[in-house]
Amino acid sequence: PMSSVVGYSDFLLSESVGILGALQRKFLERVKVSTERMISMIEELVQIASVEAGHTKLNLGSFDLMRAIDTSISDTSPAIREKNISLRMNIPDKLPKIQGDYEAVKLILTNLLQNAGIVTPIEGEITISVGYESYGDGQDYVLVQITDSGGGIPAEDIQRVFGDPNERAGKTGAIRGLG
């Protein structure tokens, strides 16, 4: 059904059935962008559910982390621009290729950026930082951090947000700042 909404939006935007006023065009473009975003979110939820159910295997390989970051920024930029949020990047000029599943990393980055965009106030700031960490095992690890100027998660709610999904099941109630 959502693909139909996008299709009809495109059809109306083409002005095949009549000329649109500036305000009508603006609203119709918002409908299209929001519907495309909803389609993307549904696809991501299906993918996450599939991974959690153990039905998905990771496609491990070597990939360019900057490409994943750029794609995630492109996927979330309309929502970030709508709130006039500044996006800062603290990323080394040269990043090594990393080992992992490109699609999974891109999905994680996109979700983190979407969440940051939701909680960041109008004209706030989101920062993407990339660095290196060592844990004494002789290997270097790439550390990606996404920070925002939202209110943060109260200490008493951290377990609810990041804890075991099975423990969260059935627990309702808003987390302050997120609704």
Short mmCIF file of N, CA and C in Angstrom, two decimals:
data_model
loop_
_atom_site.label_atom_id
_atom_site.label_comp_id
_atom_site.label_asym_id
_atom_site.label_seq_id
_atom_site.Cartn_x
_atom_site.Cartn_y
_atom_site.Cartn_z
N PRO A 1 0.82 -1.22 0.00
CA PRO A 1 0.00 0.00 0.00
C PRO A 1 0.85 1.27 0.00
N MET A 2 1.97 1.25 0.69
CA MET A 2 2.78 2.47 0.74
C MET A 2 3.45 2.74 -0.60
N SER A 3 3.80 1.69 -1.32
CA SER A 3 4.35 1.89 -2.66
C SER A 3 3.33 2.55 -3.56
N SER A 4 2.07 2.23 -3.36
CA SER A 4 1.01 2.88 -4.14
C SER A 4 0.92 4.36 -3.80
N VAL A 5 1.09 4.71 -2.52
CA VAL A 5 1.06 6.11 -2.11
C VAL A 5 2.20 6.86 -2.80
N VAL A 6 3.40 6.25 -2.83
CA VAL A 6 4.53 6.89 -3.50
C VAL A 6 4.24 7.02 -5.00
N GLY A 7 3.70 5.97 -5.60
CA GLY A 7 3.38 5.99 -7.02
C GLY A 7 2.37 7.07 -7.38
N TYR A 8 1.30 7.17 -6.61
CA TYR A 8 0.30 8.21 -6.86
C TYR A 8 0.86 9.60 -6.58
N SER A 9 1.74 9.71 -5.59
CA SER A 9 2.37 10.99 -5.32
C SER A 9 3.21 11.43 -6.51
N ASP A 10 3.99 10.49 -7.06
CA ASP A 10 4.78 10.80 -8.25
C ASP A 10 3.89 11.22 -9.41
N PHE A 11 2.78 10.48 -9.58
CA PHE A 11 1.84 10.77 -10.66
C PHE A 11 1.27 12.18 -10.50
N LEU A 12 0.84 12.54 -9.29
CA LEU A 12 0.29 13.87 -9.06
C LEU A 12 1.37 14.95 -9.21
N LEU A 13 2.58 14.66 -8.73
CA LEU A 13 3.68 15.63 -8.85
C LEU A 13 4.07 15.88 -10.30
N SER A 14 3.83 14.91 -11.17
CA SER A 14 4.14 15.09 -12.59
C SER A 14 3.16 16.04 -13.27
N GLU A 15 2.08 16.38 -12.57
CA GLU A 15 1.04 17.31 -13.04
C GLU A 15 0.35 16.80 -14.30
N SER A 16 0.26 15.48 -14.45
CA SER A 16 -0.43 14.86 -15.58
C SER A 16 -1.93 15.10 -15.52
N VAL A 17 -2.46 15.29 -14.32
CA VAL A 17 -3.91 15.46 -14.17
C VAL A 17 -4.29 16.87 -13.71
N GLY A 18 -3.33 17.77 -13.75
CA GLY A 18 -3.63 19.14 -13.36
C GLY A 18 -2.43 19.82 -12.74
N ILE A 19 -2.44 21.12 -12.83
CA ILE A 19 -1.36 21.93 -12.30
C ILE A 19 -1.50 22.04 -10.77
N LEU A 20 -0.38 21.91 -10.07
CA LEU A 20 -0.36 22.04 -8.62
C LEU A 20 0.08 23.44 -8.22
N GLY A 21 -0.51 23.94 -7.17
CA GLY A 21 -0.04 25.17 -6.58
C GLY A 21 1.23 24.89 -5.78
N ALA A 22 1.96 25.94 -5.43
CA ALA A 22 3.22 25.77 -4.70
C ALA A 22 3.01 25.07 -3.37
N LEU A 23 1.96 25.44 -2.64
CA LEU A 23 1.69 24.84 -1.34
C LEU A 23 1.26 23.38 -1.50
N GLN A 24 0.45 23.10 -2.52
CA GLN A 24 0.04 21.71 -2.77
C GLN A 24 1.25 20.84 -3.10
N ARG A 25 2.14 21.37 -3.94
CA ARG A 25 3.35 20.63 -4.31
C ARG A 25 4.20 20.35 -3.06
N LYS A 26 4.37 21.35 -2.21
CA LYS A 26 5.16 21.20 -1.00
C LYS A 26 4.59 20.10 -0.11
N PHE A 27 3.27 20.12 0.10
CA PHE A 27 2.64 19.11 0.95
C PHE A 27 2.74 17.72 0.32
N LEU A 28 2.55 17.63 -0.98
CA LEU A 28 2.61 16.34 -1.67
C LEU A 28 4.04 15.78 -1.63
N GLU A 29 5.04 16.65 -1.76
CA GLU A 29 6.42 16.19 -1.65
C GLU A 29 6.71 15.67 -0.25
N ARG A 30 6.14 16.32 0.78
CA ARG A 30 6.31 15.83 2.15
C ARG A 30 5.66 14.46 2.33
N VAL A 31 4.48 14.27 1.74
CA VAL A 31 3.79 12.97 1.80
C VAL A 31 4.68 11.91 1.18
N LYS A 32 5.26 12.21 0.02
CA LYS A 32 6.11 11.24 -0.67
C LYS A 32 7.35 10.91 0.15
N VAL A 33 8.05 11.92 0.65
CA VAL A 33 9.27 11.69 1.44
C VAL A 33 8.95 10.90 2.70
N SER A 34 7.87 11.27 3.38
CA SER A 34 7.50 10.56 4.61
C SER A 34 7.13 9.11 4.33
N THR A 35 6.43 8.88 3.23
CA THR A 35 6.04 7.52 2.87
C THR A 35 7.27 6.69 2.51
N GLU A 36 8.21 7.28 1.77
CA GLU A 36 9.44 6.56 1.45
C GLU A 36 10.23 6.23 2.71
N ARG A 37 10.23 7.16 3.66
CA ARG A 37 10.91 6.92 4.93
C ARG A 37 10.23 5.78 5.70
N MET A 38 8.90 5.76 5.67
CA MET A 38 8.16 4.70 6.34
C MET A 38 8.45 3.34 5.71
N ILE A 39 8.53 3.30 4.38
CA ILE A 39 8.86 2.05 3.69
C ILE A 39 10.23 1.57 4.14
N SER A 40 11.19 2.48 4.20
CA SER A 40 12.54 2.13 4.63
C SER A 40 12.54 1.60 6.06
N MET A 41 11.77 2.24 6.94
CA MET A 41 11.71 1.81 8.33
C MET A 41 11.09 0.41 8.45
N ILE A 42 10.06 0.15 7.67
CA ILE A 42 9.42 -1.17 7.70
C ILE A 42 10.40 -2.23 7.22
N GLU A 43 11.13 -1.93 6.14
CA GLU A 43 12.12 -2.88 5.64
C GLU A 43 13.18 -3.16 6.70
N GLU A 44 13.60 -2.11 7.41
CA GLU A 44 14.60 -2.29 8.46
C GLU A 44 14.05 -3.12 9.62
N LEU A 45 12.80 -2.89 10.00
CA LEU A 45 12.18 -3.68 11.07
C LEU A 45 12.10 -5.16 10.68
N VAL A 46 11.75 -5.42 9.45
CA VAL A 46 11.69 -6.81 8.98
C VAL A 46 13.08 -7.43 9.05
N GLN A 47 14.08 -6.67 8.63
CA GLN A 47 15.46 -7.17 8.66
C GLN A 47 15.90 -7.43 10.10
N ILE A 48 15.60 -6.52 11.01
CA ILE A 48 15.98 -6.68 12.42
C ILE A 48 15.29 -7.90 13.01
N ALA A 49 14.00 -8.05 12.74
CA ALA A 49 13.25 -9.20 13.26
C ALA A 49 13.83 -10.50 12.73
N SER A 50 14.24 -10.49 11.47
CA SER A 50 14.82 -11.68 10.87
C SER A 50 16.15 -12.04 11.54
N VAL A 51 16.97 -11.02 11.83
CA VAL A 51 18.25 -11.26 12.50
C VAL A 51 18.01 -11.79 13.90
N GLU A 52 17.09 -11.14 14.64
CA GLU A 52 16.81 -11.57 16.01
C GLU A 52 16.25 -12.98 16.08
N ALA A 53 15.52 -13.37 15.04
CA ALA A 53 14.95 -14.72 15.02
C ALA A 53 15.97 -15.76 14.54
N GLY A 54 17.15 -15.30 14.13
CA GLY A 54 18.19 -16.22 13.69
C GLY A 54 18.02 -16.69 12.27
N HIS A 55 17.21 -15.99 11.48
CA HIS A 55 16.97 -16.40 10.09
C HIS A 55 17.92 -15.74 9.10
N THR A 56 18.76 -14.85 9.58
CA THR A 56 19.63 -14.12 8.68
C THR A 56 21.08 -14.40 9.02
N LYS A 57 21.84 -14.61 8.00
CA LYS A 57 23.28 -14.80 8.17
C LYS A 57 23.97 -13.51 7.75
N LEU A 58 25.02 -13.16 8.47
CA LEU A 58 25.78 -11.98 8.10
C LEU A 58 26.64 -12.28 6.88
N ASN A 59 26.76 -11.28 6.02
CA ASN A 59 27.62 -11.40 4.84
C ASN A 59 28.92 -10.66 5.14
N LEU A 60 29.85 -11.39 5.74
CA LEU A 60 31.10 -10.77 6.17
C LEU A 60 32.03 -10.55 5.00
N GLY A 61 32.69 -9.41 5.04
CA GLY A 61 33.65 -9.07 4.01
C GLY A 61 34.35 -7.78 4.37
N SER A 62 35.20 -7.34 3.49
CA SER A 62 35.94 -6.10 3.69
C SER A 62 35.19 -4.98 2.97
N PHE A 63 35.02 -3.84 3.65
CA PHE A 63 34.31 -2.73 3.00
C PHE A 63 34.80 -1.39 3.52
N ASP A 64 34.44 -0.36 2.79
CA ASP A 64 34.82 1.01 3.10
C ASP A 64 33.82 1.60 4.09
N LEU A 65 34.27 1.85 5.31
CA LEU A 65 33.40 2.39 6.35
C LEU A 65 32.84 3.76 5.95
N MET A 66 33.65 4.58 5.28
CA MET A 66 33.20 5.92 4.90
C MET A 66 32.00 5.83 3.96
N ARG A 67 31.98 4.84 3.10
CA ARG A 67 30.83 4.64 2.20
C ARG A 67 29.57 4.35 3.00
N ALA A 68 29.68 3.52 4.04
CA ALA A 68 28.53 3.21 4.89
C ALA A 68 28.06 4.47 5.63
N ILE A 69 29.01 5.26 6.11
CA ILE A 69 28.66 6.50 6.81
C ILE A 69 27.96 7.46 5.85
N ASP A 70 28.52 7.64 4.65
CA ASP A 70 27.92 8.55 3.65
C ASP A 70 26.50 8.12 3.28
N THR A 71 26.30 6.83 3.09
CA THR A 71 24.98 6.33 2.73
C THR A 71 23.99 6.56 3.86
N SER A 72 24.42 6.33 5.09
CA SER A 72 23.55 6.55 6.25
C SER A 72 23.18 8.02 6.39
N ILE A 73 24.13 8.89 6.14
CA ILE A 73 23.85 10.33 6.19
C ILE A 73 22.84 10.69 5.10
N SER A 74 23.02 10.17 3.90
CA SER A 74 22.08 10.45 2.81
C SER A 74 20.68 9.96 3.14
N ASP A 75 20.60 8.79 3.77
CA ASP A 75 19.29 8.21 4.11
C ASP A 75 18.56 9.02 5.18
N THR A 76 19.30 9.71 6.03
CA THR A 76 18.66 10.43 7.15
C THR A 76 18.68 11.94 6.97
N SER A 77 19.32 12.45 5.94
CA SER A 77 19.48 13.90 5.81
C SER A 77 18.18 14.68 5.67
N PRO A 78 17.11 14.16 5.02
CA PRO A 78 15.88 14.97 4.96
C PRO A 78 15.33 15.30 6.35
N ALA A 79 15.31 14.33 7.24
CA ALA A 79 14.78 14.57 8.59
C ALA A 79 15.69 15.51 9.37
N ILE A 80 16.99 15.38 9.17
CA ILE A 80 17.94 16.23 9.88
C ILE A 80 17.85 17.66 9.35
N ARG A 81 17.74 17.81 8.03
CA ARG A 81 17.61 19.14 7.44
C ARG A 81 16.32 19.82 7.85
N GLU A 82 15.25 19.04 7.97
CA GLU A 82 13.94 19.60 8.34
C GLU A 82 14.00 20.31 9.69
N LYS A 83 14.84 19.81 10.60
CA LYS A 83 14.98 20.44 11.92
C LYS A 83 16.18 21.39 11.99
N ASN A 84 16.83 21.63 10.84
CA ASN A 84 17.97 22.53 10.76
C ASN A 84 19.07 22.12 11.76
N ILE A 85 19.33 20.82 11.81
CA ILE A 85 20.35 20.26 12.71
C ILE A 85 21.70 20.31 12.01
N SER A 86 22.72 20.75 12.73
CA SER A 86 24.09 20.76 12.21
C SER A 86 24.67 19.36 12.35
N LEU A 87 25.31 18.89 11.30
CA LEU A 87 25.96 17.58 11.33
C LEU A 87 27.46 17.80 11.25
N ARG A 88 28.16 17.43 12.31
CA ARG A 88 29.61 17.59 12.39
C ARG A 88 30.26 16.21 12.24
N MET A 89 31.44 16.21 11.62
CA MET A 89 32.15 14.94 11.45
C MET A 89 33.59 15.10 11.90
N ASN A 90 34.00 14.21 12.80
CA ASN A 90 35.39 14.11 13.25
C ASN A 90 35.89 12.75 12.77
N ILE A 91 36.33 12.72 11.52
CA ILE A 91 36.72 11.46 10.89
C ILE A 91 38.10 11.64 10.27
N PRO A 92 39.03 10.69 10.53
CA PRO A 92 40.35 10.78 9.91
C PRO A 92 40.24 10.81 8.38
N ASP A 93 41.23 11.45 7.74
CA ASP A 93 41.23 11.54 6.28
C ASP A 93 41.25 10.17 5.62
N LYS A 94 42.02 9.27 6.20
CA LYS A 94 42.14 7.91 5.64
C LYS A 94 41.60 6.91 6.64
N LEU A 95 40.59 6.17 6.21
CA LEU A 95 40.06 5.08 7.03
C LEU A 95 40.43 3.76 6.37
N PRO A 96 40.89 2.78 7.16
CA PRO A 96 41.17 1.48 6.55
C PRO A 96 39.86 0.77 6.22
N LYS A 97 39.94 -0.19 5.31
CA LYS A 97 38.78 -1.03 5.08
C LYS A 97 38.57 -1.85 6.34
N ILE A 98 37.32 -2.12 6.66
CA ILE A 98 37.03 -2.91 7.85
C ILE A 98 36.37 -4.21 7.47
N GLN A 99 36.42 -5.17 8.39
CA GLN A 99 35.79 -6.47 8.19
C GLN A 99 34.43 -6.46 8.87
N GLY A 100 33.41 -6.90 8.18
CA GLY A 100 32.08 -6.96 8.75
C GLY A 100 31.04 -7.11 7.66
N ASP A 101 29.80 -6.90 8.02
CA ASP A 101 28.68 -6.96 7.08
C ASP A 101 28.29 -5.52 6.75
N TYR A 102 28.55 -5.10 5.52
CA TYR A 102 28.29 -3.72 5.10
C TYR A 102 26.85 -3.32 5.39
N GLU A 103 25.89 -4.14 4.98
CA GLU A 103 24.46 -3.80 5.14
C GLU A 103 24.09 -3.67 6.61
N ALA A 104 24.63 -4.55 7.45
CA ALA A 104 24.33 -4.50 8.88
C ALA A 104 24.92 -3.23 9.51
N VAL A 105 26.15 -2.89 9.16
CA VAL A 105 26.78 -1.68 9.70
C VAL A 105 26.02 -0.45 9.22
N LYS A 106 25.65 -0.43 7.94
CA LYS A 106 24.89 0.70 7.41
C LYS A 106 23.55 0.85 8.13
N LEU A 107 22.89 -0.26 8.40
CA LEU A 107 21.61 -0.24 9.12
C LEU A 107 21.79 0.31 10.54
N ILE A 108 22.83 -0.13 11.21
CA ILE A 108 23.11 0.35 12.58
C ILE A 108 23.36 1.86 12.55
N LEU A 109 24.22 2.31 11.65
CA LEU A 109 24.52 3.74 11.56
C LEU A 109 23.28 4.56 11.23
N THR A 110 22.47 4.06 10.30
CA THR A 110 21.24 4.77 9.92
C THR A 110 20.29 4.87 11.11
N ASN A 111 20.14 3.77 11.85
CA ASN A 111 19.25 3.79 13.03
C ASN A 111 19.76 4.76 14.09
N LEU A 112 21.07 4.76 14.32
CA LEU A 112 21.63 5.69 15.31
C LEU A 112 21.43 7.14 14.88
N LEU A 113 21.63 7.42 13.59
CA LEU A 113 21.42 8.79 13.09
C LEU A 113 19.94 9.19 13.15
N GLN A 114 19.06 8.24 12.82
CA GLN A 114 17.62 8.53 12.92
C GLN A 114 17.23 8.85 14.36
N ASN A 115 17.71 8.03 15.28
CA ASN A 115 17.40 8.26 16.69
C ASN A 115 17.96 9.61 17.15
N ALA A 116 19.19 9.92 16.75
CA ALA A 116 19.79 11.20 17.12
C ALA A 116 18.96 12.35 16.55
N GLY A 117 18.48 12.19 15.33
CA GLY A 117 17.65 13.23 14.71
C GLY A 117 16.33 13.42 15.43
N ILE A 118 15.78 12.35 15.97
CA ILE A 118 14.51 12.43 16.68
C ILE A 118 14.67 13.21 17.98
N VAL A 119 15.73 12.93 18.73
CA VAL A 119 15.88 13.53 20.05
C VAL A 119 16.59 14.87 20.05
N THR A 120 17.25 15.20 18.97
CA THR A 120 17.96 16.48 18.89
C THR A 120 16.96 17.60 18.65
N PRO A 121 17.05 18.66 19.44
CA PRO A 121 16.12 19.78 19.25
C PRO A 121 16.40 20.52 17.94
N ILE A 122 15.43 21.32 17.51
CA ILE A 122 15.59 22.15 16.32
C ILE A 122 16.86 22.98 16.49
N GLU A 123 17.65 23.04 15.41
CA GLU A 123 18.92 23.75 15.36
C GLU A 123 19.96 23.19 16.33
N GLY A 124 19.78 21.92 16.70
CA GLY A 124 20.76 21.25 17.56
C GLY A 124 21.93 20.74 16.73
N GLU A 125 22.67 19.79 17.31
CA GLU A 125 23.87 19.30 16.65
C GLU A 125 24.02 17.80 16.84
N ILE A 126 24.44 17.13 15.78
CA ILE A 126 24.79 15.72 15.80
C ILE A 126 26.24 15.63 15.34
N THR A 127 27.04 14.81 16.03
CA THR A 127 28.44 14.63 15.66
C THR A 127 28.72 13.15 15.42
N ILE A 128 29.39 12.89 14.30
CA ILE A 128 29.87 11.53 13.99
C ILE A 128 31.38 11.56 14.15
N SER A 129 31.89 10.71 15.04
CA SER A 129 33.33 10.63 15.28
C SER A 129 33.80 9.22 14.99
N VAL A 130 34.97 9.11 14.39
CA VAL A 130 35.57 7.80 14.13
C VAL A 130 36.99 7.84 14.69
N GLY A 131 37.33 6.82 15.44
CA GLY A 131 38.67 6.70 16.01
C GLY A 131 39.07 5.25 16.09
N TYR A 132 40.14 5.00 16.80
CA TYR A 132 40.67 3.64 16.94
C TYR A 132 40.81 3.31 18.41
N GLU A 133 40.57 2.06 18.74
CA GLU A 133 40.69 1.57 20.11
C GLU A 133 41.50 0.28 20.08
N SER A 134 42.24 0.04 21.16
CA SER A 134 42.94 -1.22 21.35
C SER A 134 42.51 -1.79 22.68
N TYR A 135 42.37 -3.10 22.74
CA TYR A 135 41.94 -3.75 23.97
C TYR A 135 42.98 -4.73 24.48
N GLY A 136 44.23 -4.53 24.10
CA GLY A 136 45.31 -5.38 24.60
C GLY A 136 45.42 -6.72 23.91
N ASP A 137 44.68 -6.95 22.85
CA ASP A 137 44.76 -8.24 22.15
C ASP A 137 45.58 -8.14 20.88
N GLY A 138 46.30 -7.02 20.70
CA GLY A 138 47.16 -6.88 19.53
C GLY A 138 46.44 -6.39 18.28
N GLN A 139 45.16 -6.14 18.38
CA GLN A 139 44.39 -5.65 17.23
C GLN A 139 43.87 -4.26 17.52
N ASP A 140 43.74 -3.49 16.46
CA ASP A 140 43.10 -2.19 16.57
C ASP A 140 41.66 -2.33 16.09
N TYR A 141 40.78 -1.61 16.74
CA TYR A 141 39.37 -1.63 16.39
C TYR A 141 38.93 -0.22 16.02
N VAL A 142 38.03 -0.13 15.08
CA VAL A 142 37.47 1.16 14.69
C VAL A 142 36.31 1.45 15.64
N LEU A 143 36.30 2.66 16.18
CA LEU A 143 35.24 3.09 17.09
C LEU A 143 34.45 4.19 16.40
N VAL A 144 33.16 3.98 16.23
CA VAL A 144 32.29 4.99 15.64
C VAL A 144 31.36 5.47 16.75
N GLN A 145 31.32 6.79 16.93
CA GLN A 145 30.45 7.38 17.94
C GLN A 145 29.53 8.40 17.27
N ILE A 146 28.25 8.33 17.63
CA ILE A 146 27.28 9.31 17.17
C ILE A 146 26.71 9.95 18.42
N THR A 147 26.95 11.25 18.56
CA THR A 147 26.45 11.98 19.72
C THR A 147 25.49 13.05 19.24
N ASP A 148 24.55 13.40 20.11
CA ASP A 148 23.56 14.41 19.75
C ASP A 148 23.39 15.39 20.91
N SER A 149 22.65 16.44 20.65
CA SER A 149 22.42 17.45 21.70
C SER A 149 21.04 17.28 22.32
N GLY A 150 20.51 16.06 22.26
CA GLY A 150 19.25 15.76 22.93
C GLY A 150 19.47 15.66 24.43
N GLY A 151 18.41 15.41 25.14
CA GLY A 151 18.46 15.41 26.60
C GLY A 151 19.14 14.20 27.22
N GLY A 152 19.37 13.16 26.46
CA GLY A 152 20.00 11.97 27.02
C GLY A 152 18.97 11.03 27.63
N ILE A 153 19.42 9.86 28.00
CA ILE A 153 18.55 8.84 28.59
C ILE A 153 18.79 8.85 30.10
N PRO A 154 17.74 9.03 30.88
CA PRO A 154 17.93 9.00 32.34
C PRO A 154 18.53 7.66 32.77
N ALA A 155 19.38 7.69 33.78
CA ALA A 155 20.08 6.49 34.25
C ALA A 155 19.12 5.34 34.55
N GLU A 156 17.95 5.65 35.11
CA GLU A 156 17.01 4.57 35.47
C GLU A 156 16.36 3.91 34.25
N ASP A 157 16.49 4.52 33.06
CA ASP A 157 15.89 3.95 31.85
C ASP A 157 16.90 3.27 30.93
N ILE A 158 18.19 3.35 31.23
CA ILE A 158 19.21 2.78 30.35
C ILE A 158 19.00 1.28 30.15
N GLN A 159 18.69 0.55 31.20
CA GLN A 159 18.48 -0.90 31.08
C GLN A 159 17.27 -1.20 30.19
N ARG A 160 16.25 -0.37 30.30
CA ARG A 160 15.06 -0.58 29.45
C ARG A 160 15.39 -0.37 27.98
N VAL A 161 16.29 0.57 27.68
CA VAL A 161 16.63 0.87 26.30
C VAL A 161 17.61 -0.15 25.74
N PHE A 162 18.66 -0.47 26.51
CA PHE A 162 19.73 -1.31 25.99
C PHE A 162 19.76 -2.72 26.54
N GLY A 163 18.84 -3.06 27.44
CA GLY A 163 18.84 -4.37 28.07
C GLY A 163 18.30 -5.45 27.15
N ASP A 164 18.15 -6.62 27.69
CA ASP A 164 17.64 -7.79 26.98
C ASP A 164 16.23 -7.52 26.49
N PRO A 165 15.97 -7.68 25.17
CA PRO A 165 14.63 -7.44 24.62
C PRO A 165 13.56 -8.29 25.30
N ASN A 166 13.92 -9.50 25.74
CA ASN A 166 12.94 -10.36 26.40
C ASN A 166 12.51 -9.79 27.74
N GLU A 167 13.43 -9.10 28.41
CA GLU A 167 13.09 -8.46 29.69
C GLU A 167 12.20 -7.24 29.48
N ARG A 168 12.32 -6.61 28.31
CA ARG A 168 11.52 -5.42 28.02
C ARG A 168 10.11 -5.78 27.59
N ALA A 169 9.91 -6.99 27.10
CA ALA A 169 8.61 -7.40 26.58
C ALA A 169 7.51 -7.16 27.62
N GLY A 170 6.46 -6.51 27.17
CA GLY A 170 5.32 -6.28 28.04
C GLY A 170 5.44 -5.07 28.92
N LYS A 171 6.63 -4.48 29.03
CA LYS A 171 6.79 -3.29 29.86
C LYS A 171 6.44 -2.07 29.03
N THR A 172 5.53 -1.29 29.53
CA THR A 172 5.11 -0.11 28.82
C THR A 172 5.51 1.13 29.60
N GLY A 173 5.28 2.24 28.99
CA GLY A 173 5.59 3.51 29.66
C GLY A 173 6.62 4.28 28.87
N ALA A 174 6.42 5.55 28.82
CA ALA A 174 7.31 6.40 28.06
C ALA A 174 8.65 6.57 28.78
N ILE A 175 9.67 6.70 27.98
CA ILE A 175 10.98 7.06 28.49
C ILE A 175 11.07 8.57 28.32
N ARG A 176 11.35 9.25 29.41
CA ARG A 176 11.39 10.71 29.39
C ARG A 176 12.25 11.22 28.24
N GLY A 177 11.70 12.15 27.46
CA GLY A 177 12.42 12.73 26.34
C GLY A 177 12.16 12.01 25.03
N LEU A 178 11.66 10.78 25.09
CA LEU A 178 11.40 10.03 23.87
C LEU A 178 9.91 9.81 23.62
N GLY A 179 9.09 9.93 24.65
CA GLY A 179 7.66 9.68 24.48
C GLY A 179 7.35 8.21 24.45
#
